[in-house]
Amino acid sequence: MSTLRNKVQLIGHVGNDPEIVNLESGKKLAKFSIATNESYKNSKGEKITDTQWHNIVAWGKTAELIENYVPKGKEVGIEGKLTSRSYEDKEGTKRYVTEVICSEILLMGK
């Protein structure tokens, strides 16, 4: 059961070209977002599509794969874990971010 703790699996479309950062340590970081869609019918029988956006962060070899093969619009499957962090913006306001730390990526579609 320990493998089920803090595990996220998402399938969606990449919302922007990944931002690639090469750190001084030699590590590579990729940051991007994906959109997941859920459709349902409301009480009037109209089809409603709900889109959720997810921030994705990947390191190392996974980041290299993303840099080379994952453009905006690509459908991908992501597996990883949820993390939350906070930071202060330029105005000194504390901001909170929830991200998926990607451990595996599956390239889907064409």
JSON list of C-alpha atoms in Angstrom, two decimals:
[
{"chain": "A", "resi": 1, "resn": "MET", "atom": "CA", "xyz": [0.00, 0.00, 0.00]},
{"chain": "A", "resi": 2, "resn": "SER", "atom": "CA", "xyz": [2.91, 2.39, 0.48]},
{"chain": "A", "resi": 3, "resn": "THR", "atom": "CA", "xyz": [3.19, 2.75, -3.32]},
{"chain": "A", "resi": 4, "resn": "LEU", "atom": "CA", "xyz": [-0.25, 4.39, -3.37]},
{"chain": "A", "resi": 5, "resn": "ARG", "atom": "CA", "xyz": [0.74, 7.26, -1.09]},
{"chain": "A", "resi": 6, "resn": "ASN", "atom": "CA", "xyz": [0.90, 10.63, -2.80]},
{"chain": "A", "resi": 7, "resn": "LYS", "atom": "CA", "xyz": [0.66, 9.29, -6.35]},
{"chain": "A", "resi": 8, "resn": "VAL", "atom": "CA", "xyz": [-0.82, 11.36, -9.18]},
{"chain": "A", "resi": 9, "resn": "GLN", "atom": "CA", "xyz": [-1.64, 10.19, -12.70]},
{"chain": "A", "resi": 10, "resn": "LEU", "atom": "CA", "xyz": [-2.92, 12.67, -15.28]},
{"chain": "A", "resi": 11, "resn": "ILE", "atom": "CA", "xyz": [-3.57, 12.62, -19.00]},
{"chain": "A", "resi": 12, "resn": "GLY", "atom": "CA", "xyz": [-3.87, 16.01, -20.67]},
{"chain": "A", "resi": 13, "resn": "HIS", "atom": "CA", "xyz": [-2.61, 18.47, -23.24]},
{"chain": "A", "resi": 14, "resn": "VAL", "atom": "CA", "xyz": [0.44, 20.67, -22.69]},
{"chain": "A", "resi": 15, "resn": "GLY", "atom": "CA", "xyz": [-0.68, 24.29, -22.36]},
{"chain": "A", "resi": 16, "resn": "ASN", "atom": "CA", "xyz": [2.59, 26.04, -23.18]},
{"chain": "A", "resi": 17, "resn": "ASP", "atom": "CA", "xyz": [6.04, 25.19, -24.48]},
{"chain": "A", "resi": 18, "resn": "PRO", "atom": "CA", "xyz": [7.98, 23.84, -21.48]},
{"chain": "A", "resi": 19, "resn": "GLU", "atom": "CA", "xyz": [10.32, 26.23, -19.73]},
{"chain": "A", "resi": 20, "resn": "ILE", "atom": "CA", "xyz": [13.75, 24.56, -19.51]},
{"chain": "A", "resi": 21, "resn": "VAL", "atom": "CA", "xyz": [16.26, 25.67, -16.88]},
{"chain": "A", "resi": 22, "resn": "ASN", "atom": "CA", "xyz": [19.88, 24.48, -16.83]},
{"chain": "A", "resi": 23, "resn": "LEU", "atom": "CA", "xyz": [21.11, 24.84, -13.26]},
{"chain": "A", "resi": 24, "resn": "GLU", "atom": "CA", "xyz": [24.71, 25.56, -12.29]},
{"chain": "A", "resi": 25, "resn": "SER", "atom": "CA", "xyz": [24.90, 22.11, -10.72]},
{"chain": "A", "resi": 26, "resn": "GLY", "atom": "CA", "xyz": [24.38, 20.60, -14.18]},
{"chain": "A", "resi": 27, "resn": "LYS", "atom": "CA", "xyz": [20.82, 19.48, -13.41]},
{"chain": "A", "resi": 28, "resn": "LYS", "atom": "CA", "xyz": [18.05, 20.23, -15.88]},
{"chain": "A", "resi": 29, "resn": "LEU", "atom": "CA", "xyz": [14.58, 21.42, -14.83]},
{"chain": "A", "resi": 30, "resn": "ALA", "atom": "CA", "xyz": [11.43, 21.49, -16.98]},
{"chain": "A", "resi": 31, "resn": "LYS", "atom": "CA", "xyz": [8.29, 23.41, -15.98]},
{"chain": "A", "resi": 32, "resn": "PHE", "atom": "CA", "xyz": [5.00, 23.43, -17.88]},
{"chain": "A", "resi": 33, "resn": "SER", "atom": "CA", "xyz": [1.27, 23.08, -17.41]},
{"chain": "A", "resi": 34, "resn": "ILE", "atom": "CA", "xyz": [-1.23, 20.55, -18.69]},
{"chain": "A", "resi": 35, "resn": "ALA", "atom": "CA", "xyz": [-4.99, 20.81, -19.08]},
{"chain": "A", "resi": 36, "resn": "THR", "atom": "CA", "xyz": [-7.32, 17.95, -18.18]},
{"chain": "A", "resi": 37, "resn": "ASN", "atom": "CA", "xyz": [-10.95, 17.98, -19.32]},
{"chain": "A", "resi": 38, "resn": "GLU", "atom": "CA", "xyz": [-14.02, 16.41, -17.78]},
{"chain": "A", "resi": 39, "resn": "SER", "atom": "CA", "xyz": [-17.40, 16.47, -19.52]},
{"chain": "A", "resi": 40, "resn": "TYR", "atom": "CA", "xyz": [-20.83, 16.06, -18.01]},
{"chain": "A", "resi": 41, "resn": "LYS", "atom": "CA", "xyz": [-24.44, 17.02, -18.69]},
{"chain": "A", "resi": 42, "resn": "ASN", "atom": "CA", "xyz": [-26.11, 19.65, -16.54]},
{"chain": "A", "resi": 43, "resn": "SER", "atom": "CA", "xyz": [-29.73, 19.56, -15.35]},
{"chain": "A", "resi": 44, "resn": "LYS", "atom": "CA", "xyz": [-30.87, 20.99, -18.72]},
{"chain": "A", "resi": 45, "resn": "GLY", "atom": "CA", "xyz": [-29.10, 18.19, -20.62]},
{"chain": "A", "resi": 46, "resn": "GLU", "atom": "CA", "xyz": [-26.41, 20.51, -21.97]},
{"chain": "A", "resi": 47, "resn": "LYS", "atom": "CA", "xyz": [-22.88, 19.16, -22.28]},
{"chain": "A", "resi": 48, "resn": "ILE", "atom": "CA", "xyz": [-20.49, 21.02, -20.00]},
{"chain": "A", "resi": 49, "resn": "THR", "atom": "CA", "xyz": [-16.71, 20.68, -20.22]},
{"chain": "A", "resi": 50, "resn": "ASP", "atom": "CA", "xyz": [-14.69, 21.51, -17.11]},
{"chain": "A", "resi": 51, "resn": "THR", "atom": "CA", "xyz": [-10.98, 22.19, -17.71]},
{"chain": "A", "resi": 52, "resn": "GLN", "atom": "CA", "xyz": [-8.47, 21.99, -14.87]},
{"chain": "A", "resi": 53, "resn": "TRP", "atom": "CA", "xyz": [-4.88, 23.23, -15.17]},
{"chain": "A", "resi": 54, "resn": "HIS", "atom": "CA", "xyz": [-1.99, 21.47, -13.44]},
{"chain": "A", "resi": 55, "resn": "ASN", "atom": "CA", "xyz": [1.55, 22.76, -12.93]},
{"chain": "A", "resi": 56, "resn": "ILE", "atom": "CA", "xyz": [4.17, 20.12, -13.75]},
{"chain": "A", "resi": 57, "resn": "VAL", "atom": "CA", "xyz": [7.84, 20.07, -12.73]},
{"chain": "A", "resi": 58, "resn": "ALA", "atom": "CA", "xyz": [10.38, 17.50, -13.97]},
{"chain": "A", "resi": 59, "resn": "TRP", "atom": "CA", "xyz": [14.09, 17.00, -13.30]},
{"chain": "A", "resi": 60, "resn": "GLY", "atom": "CA", "xyz": [17.06, 15.26, -14.94]},
{"chain": "A", "resi": 61, "resn": "LYS", "atom": "CA", "xyz": [16.46, 12.73, -17.72]},
{"chain": "A", "resi": 62, "resn": "THR", "atom": "CA", "xyz": [12.70, 13.34, -17.61]},
{"chain": "A", "resi": 63, "resn": "ALA", "atom": "CA", "xyz": [13.33, 17.06, -18.16]},
{"chain": "A", "resi": 64, "resn": "GLU", "atom": "CA", "xyz": [15.60, 16.26, -21.12]},
{"chain": "A", "resi": 65, "resn": "LEU", "atom": "CA", "xyz": [12.87, 14.10, -22.68]},
{"chain": "A", "resi": 66, "resn": "ILE", "atom": "CA", "xyz": [10.37, 16.91, -22.21]},
{"chain": "A", "resi": 67, "resn": "GLU", "atom": "CA", "xyz": [12.78, 19.46, -23.73]},
{"chain": "A", "resi": 68, "resn": "ASN", "atom": "CA", "xyz": [13.24, 17.33, -26.86]},
{"chain": "A", "resi": 69, "resn": "TYR", "atom": "CA", "xyz": [9.78, 15.84, -27.45]},
{"chain": "A", "resi": 70, "resn": "VAL", "atom": "CA", "xyz": [7.04, 17.82, -25.68]},
{"chain": "A", "resi": 71, "resn": "PRO", "atom": "CA", "xyz": [5.75, 20.95, -27.44]},
{"chain": "A", "resi": 72, "resn": "LYS", "atom": "CA", "xyz": [2.66, 23.00, -26.64]},
{"chain": "A", "resi": 73, "resn": "GLY", "atom": "CA", "xyz": [-0.52, 21.05, -27.48]},
{"chain": "A", "resi": 74, "resn": "LYS", "atom": "CA", "xyz": [1.06, 17.56, -27.14]},
{"chain": "A", "resi": 75, "resn": "GLU", "atom": "CA", "xyz": [-1.05, 15.00, -25.28]},
{"chain": "A", "resi": 76, "resn": "VAL", "atom": "CA", "xyz": [0.92, 13.42, -22.44]},
{"chain": "A", "resi": 77, "resn": "GLY", "atom": "CA", "xyz": [0.42, 11.05, -19.54]},
{"chain": "A", "resi": 78, "resn": "ILE", "atom": "CA", "xyz": [2.10, 12.16, -16.31]},
{"chain": "A", "resi": 79, "resn": "GLU", "atom": "CA", "xyz": [2.86, 10.19, -13.17]},
{"chain": "A", "resi": 80, "resn": "GLY", "atom": "CA", "xyz": [4.32, 11.81, -10.09]},
{"chain": "A", "resi": 81, "resn": "LYS", "atom": "CA", "xyz": [3.53, 13.23, -6.67]},
{"chain": "A", "resi": 82, "resn": "LEU", "atom": "CA", "xyz": [1.85, 16.38, -5.40]},
{"chain": "A", "resi": 83, "resn": "THR", "atom": "CA", "xyz": [3.90, 19.02, -3.63]},
{"chain": "A", "resi": 84, "resn": "SER", "atom": "CA", "xyz": [2.97, 22.40, -2.20]},
{"chain": "A", "resi": 85, "resn": "ARG", "atom": "CA", "xyz": [5.25, 25.34, -1.55]},
{"chain": "A", "resi": 86, "resn": "SER", "atom": "CA", "xyz": [5.03, 29.03, -0.81]},
{"chain": "A", "resi": 87, "resn": "TYR", "atom": "CA", "xyz": [7.06, 32.06, -1.86]},
{"chain": "A", "resi": 88, "resn": "GLU", "atom": "CA", "xyz": [6.88, 35.85, -1.66]},
{"chain": "A", "resi": 89, "resn": "ASP", "atom": "CA", "xyz": [6.20, 37.77, -4.87]},
{"chain": "A", "resi": 90, "resn": "LYS", "atom": "CA", "xyz": [7.79, 41.10, -5.81]},
{"chain": "A", "resi": 91, "resn": "GLU", "atom": "CA", "xyz": [5.22, 43.01, -3.74]},
{"chain": "A", "resi": 92, "resn": "GLY", "atom": "CA", "xyz": [5.96, 40.88, -0.66]},
{"chain": "A", "resi": 93, "resn": "THR", "atom": "CA", "xyz": [2.68, 38.93, -0.82]},
{"chain": "A", "resi": 94, "resn": "LYS", "atom": "CA", "xyz": [2.93, 35.29, 0.20]},
{"chain": "A", "resi": 95, "resn": "ARG", "atom": "CA", "xyz": [1.83, 32.99, -2.65]},
{"chain": "A", "resi": 96, "resn": "TYR", "atom": "CA", "xyz": [1.07, 29.27, -2.55]},
{"chain": "A", "resi": 97, "resn": "VAL", "atom": "CA", "xyz": [1.66, 26.82, -5.39]},
{"chain": "A", "resi": 98, "resn": "THR", "atom": "CA", "xyz": [0.70, 23.17, -5.80]},
{"chain": "A", "resi": 99, "resn": "GLU", "atom": "CA", "xyz": [2.70, 21.24, -8.40]},
{"chain": "A", "resi": 100, "resn": "VAL", "atom": "CA", "xyz": [3.07, 17.70, -9.67]},
{"chain": "A", "resi": 101, "resn": "ILE", "atom": "CA", "xyz": [6.68, 16.50, -9.51]},
{"chain": "A", "resi": 102, "resn": "CYS", "atom": "CA", "xyz": [6.82, 14.29, -12.60]},
{"chain": "A", "resi": 103, "resn": "SER", "atom": "CA", "xyz": [8.65, 10.99, -12.24]},
{"chain": "A", "resi": 104, "resn": "GLU", "atom": "CA", "xyz": [7.39, 9.47, -15.52]},
{"chain": "A", "resi": 105, "resn": "ILE", "atom": "CA", "xyz": [5.96, 10.83, -18.76]},
{"chain": "A", "resi": 106, "resn": "LEU", "atom": "CA", "xyz": [4.18, 8.99, -21.55]},
{"chain": "A", "resi": 107, "resn": "LEU", "atom": "CA", "xyz": [4.05, 10.67, -24.96]},
{"chain": "A", "resi": 108, "resn": "MET", "atom": "CA", "xyz": [0.67, 10.07, -26.55]},
{"chain": "A", "resi": 109, "resn": "GLY", "atom": "CA", "xyz": [-0.89, 10.75, -29.93]},
{"chain": "A", "resi": 110, "resn": "LYS", "atom": "CA", "xyz": [1.04, 11.60, -33.07]}
]
